[in-house]
Coordinates of C-alpha atoms in Angstrom, one line a residue:
M116 CA 110.1 -37.0 6.7
A117 CA 111.5 -33.4 6.9
K118 CA 112.0 -33.4 3.1
K119 CA 108.3 -34.1 2.5
D120 CA 107.3 -31.3 4.9
Q121 CA 109.6 -28.9 3.0
T122 CA 108.0 -30.0 -0.3
T123 CA 104.5 -29.5 1.1
D124 CA 105.5 -26.1 2.5
A125 CA 106.9 -25.0 -0.8
A126 CA 103.8 -26.2 -2.7
R127 CA 101.6 -24.3 -0.2
E128 CA 103.6 -21.2 -0.5
K129 CA 103.5 -21.4 -4.4
D130 CA 99.7 -21.8 -4.2
R131 CA 99.5 -18.8 -1.9
E132 CA 101.5 -16.7 -4.3
K133 CA 99.4 -17.8 -7.2
W134 CA 96.2 -16.9 -5.3
M135 CA 97.6 -13.4 -4.4
A136 CA 98.8 -12.7 -7.9
R137 CA 95.4 -13.6 -9.4
F138 CA 93.6 -11.6 -6.7
Q139 CA 95.8 -8.5 -7.5
V140 CA 95.2 -8.7 -11.2
R141 CA 91.4 -9.2 -10.8
L142 CA 91.2 -6.4 -8.3
A143 CA 93.1 -4.0 -10.5
M144 CA 90.6 -4.7 -13.3
Q145 CA 87.7 -3.5 -11.2
P146 CA 86.2 0.0 -11.9
G147 CA 87.7 2.7 -9.8
V148 CA 90.5 0.6 -8.4
D149 CA 93.9 2.3 -8.2
R150 CA 97.3 1.4 -6.8
A151 CA 96.3 2.5 -3.2
V152 CA 93.3 0.2 -3.2
V153 CA 95.3 -2.8 -4.4
L154 CA 98.0 -2.1 -1.8
Q155 CA 95.4 -1.8 1.0
A156 CA 93.6 -5.0 -0.1
V157 CA 96.9 -7.0 -0.3
K158 CA 97.9 -5.6 3.1
D159 CA 94.5 -6.7 4.6
V160 CA 94.8 -10.2 3.2
T161 CA 98.4 -10.6 4.2
A162 CA 97.8 -9.4 7.7
H163 CA 94.8 -11.7 8.2
C164 CA 96.6 -14.7 6.9
A165 CA 99.8 -14.0 8.9
G166 CA 97.7 -13.5 12.1
T167 CA 95.5 -16.6 11.6
G168 CA 97.9 -18.9 9.7
E169 CA 95.1 -19.5 7.1
H170 CA 95.6 -19.9 3.4
P171 CA 94.0 -17.0 1.5
R172 CA 91.7 -19.4 -0.3
A173 CA 90.5 -20.9 3.0
A174 CA 89.9 -17.4 4.5
F175 CA 88.6 -15.5 1.4
G176 CA 87.6 -18.1 -1.1
D177 CA 88.0 -17.6 -4.9
P178 CA 90.4 -14.7 -5.7
D179 CA 88.1 -13.5 -8.5
A180 CA 85.1 -13.2 -6.3
Y181 CA 87.0 -11.7 -3.4
A182 CA 88.5 -9.1 -5.8
V183 CA 84.9 -7.9 -6.6
Q184 CA 84.0 -7.9 -2.9
A185 CA 87.2 -6.0 -1.9
A186 CA 86.6 -3.4 -4.7
A187 CA 83.0 -2.9 -3.5
R188 CA 84.3 -2.4 0.0
L189 CA 87.3 -0.2 -0.7
V190 CA 86.3 1.9 -3.7
P191 CA 83.7 4.7 -3.1
A192 CA 80.6 4.1 -5.1
D193 CA 80.8 7.4 -7.0
R194 CA 84.3 6.7 -8.1
A195 CA 83.4 3.2 -9.3
A196 CA 80.4 4.6 -11.2
R197 CA 82.5 7.3 -12.8
A198 CA 85.1 4.8 -13.9
R199 CA 82.4 2.5 -15.4
R200 CA 81.0 5.5 -17.4
H201 CA 84.5 6.4 -18.6
D202 CA 85.2 2.8 -19.6
A203 CA 81.9 2.7 -21.5
V204 CA 82.8 5.9 -23.4
V205 CA 86.2 4.6 -24.3
D206 CA 84.8 1.3 -25.5
T207 CA 82.2 3.1 -27.6
F208 CA 84.8 5.4 -29.1
G209 CA 87.1 2.4 -29.9
S210 CA 84.2 0.7 -31.6
V211 CA 83.4 3.7 -33.7
L212 CA 87.0 4.0 -34.7
K213 CA 87.2 0.3 -35.6
R214 CA 84.0 0.6 -37.8
A215 CA 85.4 3.8 -39.4
G216 CA 88.6 1.9 -40.2
D217 CA 86.6 -1.0 -41.6
V218 CA 84.6 1.3 -43.8
A219 CA 87.7 3.1 -45.0
G220 CA 89.5 -0.2 -45.6
L221 CA 92.2 0.6 -43.1

């Protein structure tokens, strides 16, 4: 019986790690999120789960959706808006360069 408990615990730990990894990646992709924001969000989730014994999925739901919520909570609105504008300019510039390359046959 102890062997089965260890297997179950290992599977639960692996699932927790997968949830956290996906959460971190999705959070890092949000506008205005920097390393400090990711570290704070991971600290918050880890502390909550350690204190309650809950799995992150049970406590916070889908990691993608929670990443959006965490970014909205932790990133100042002006910084997120600035990052979105910057990303839009970079995307537009990349598109122009691609079209110019296509026209020039590059």
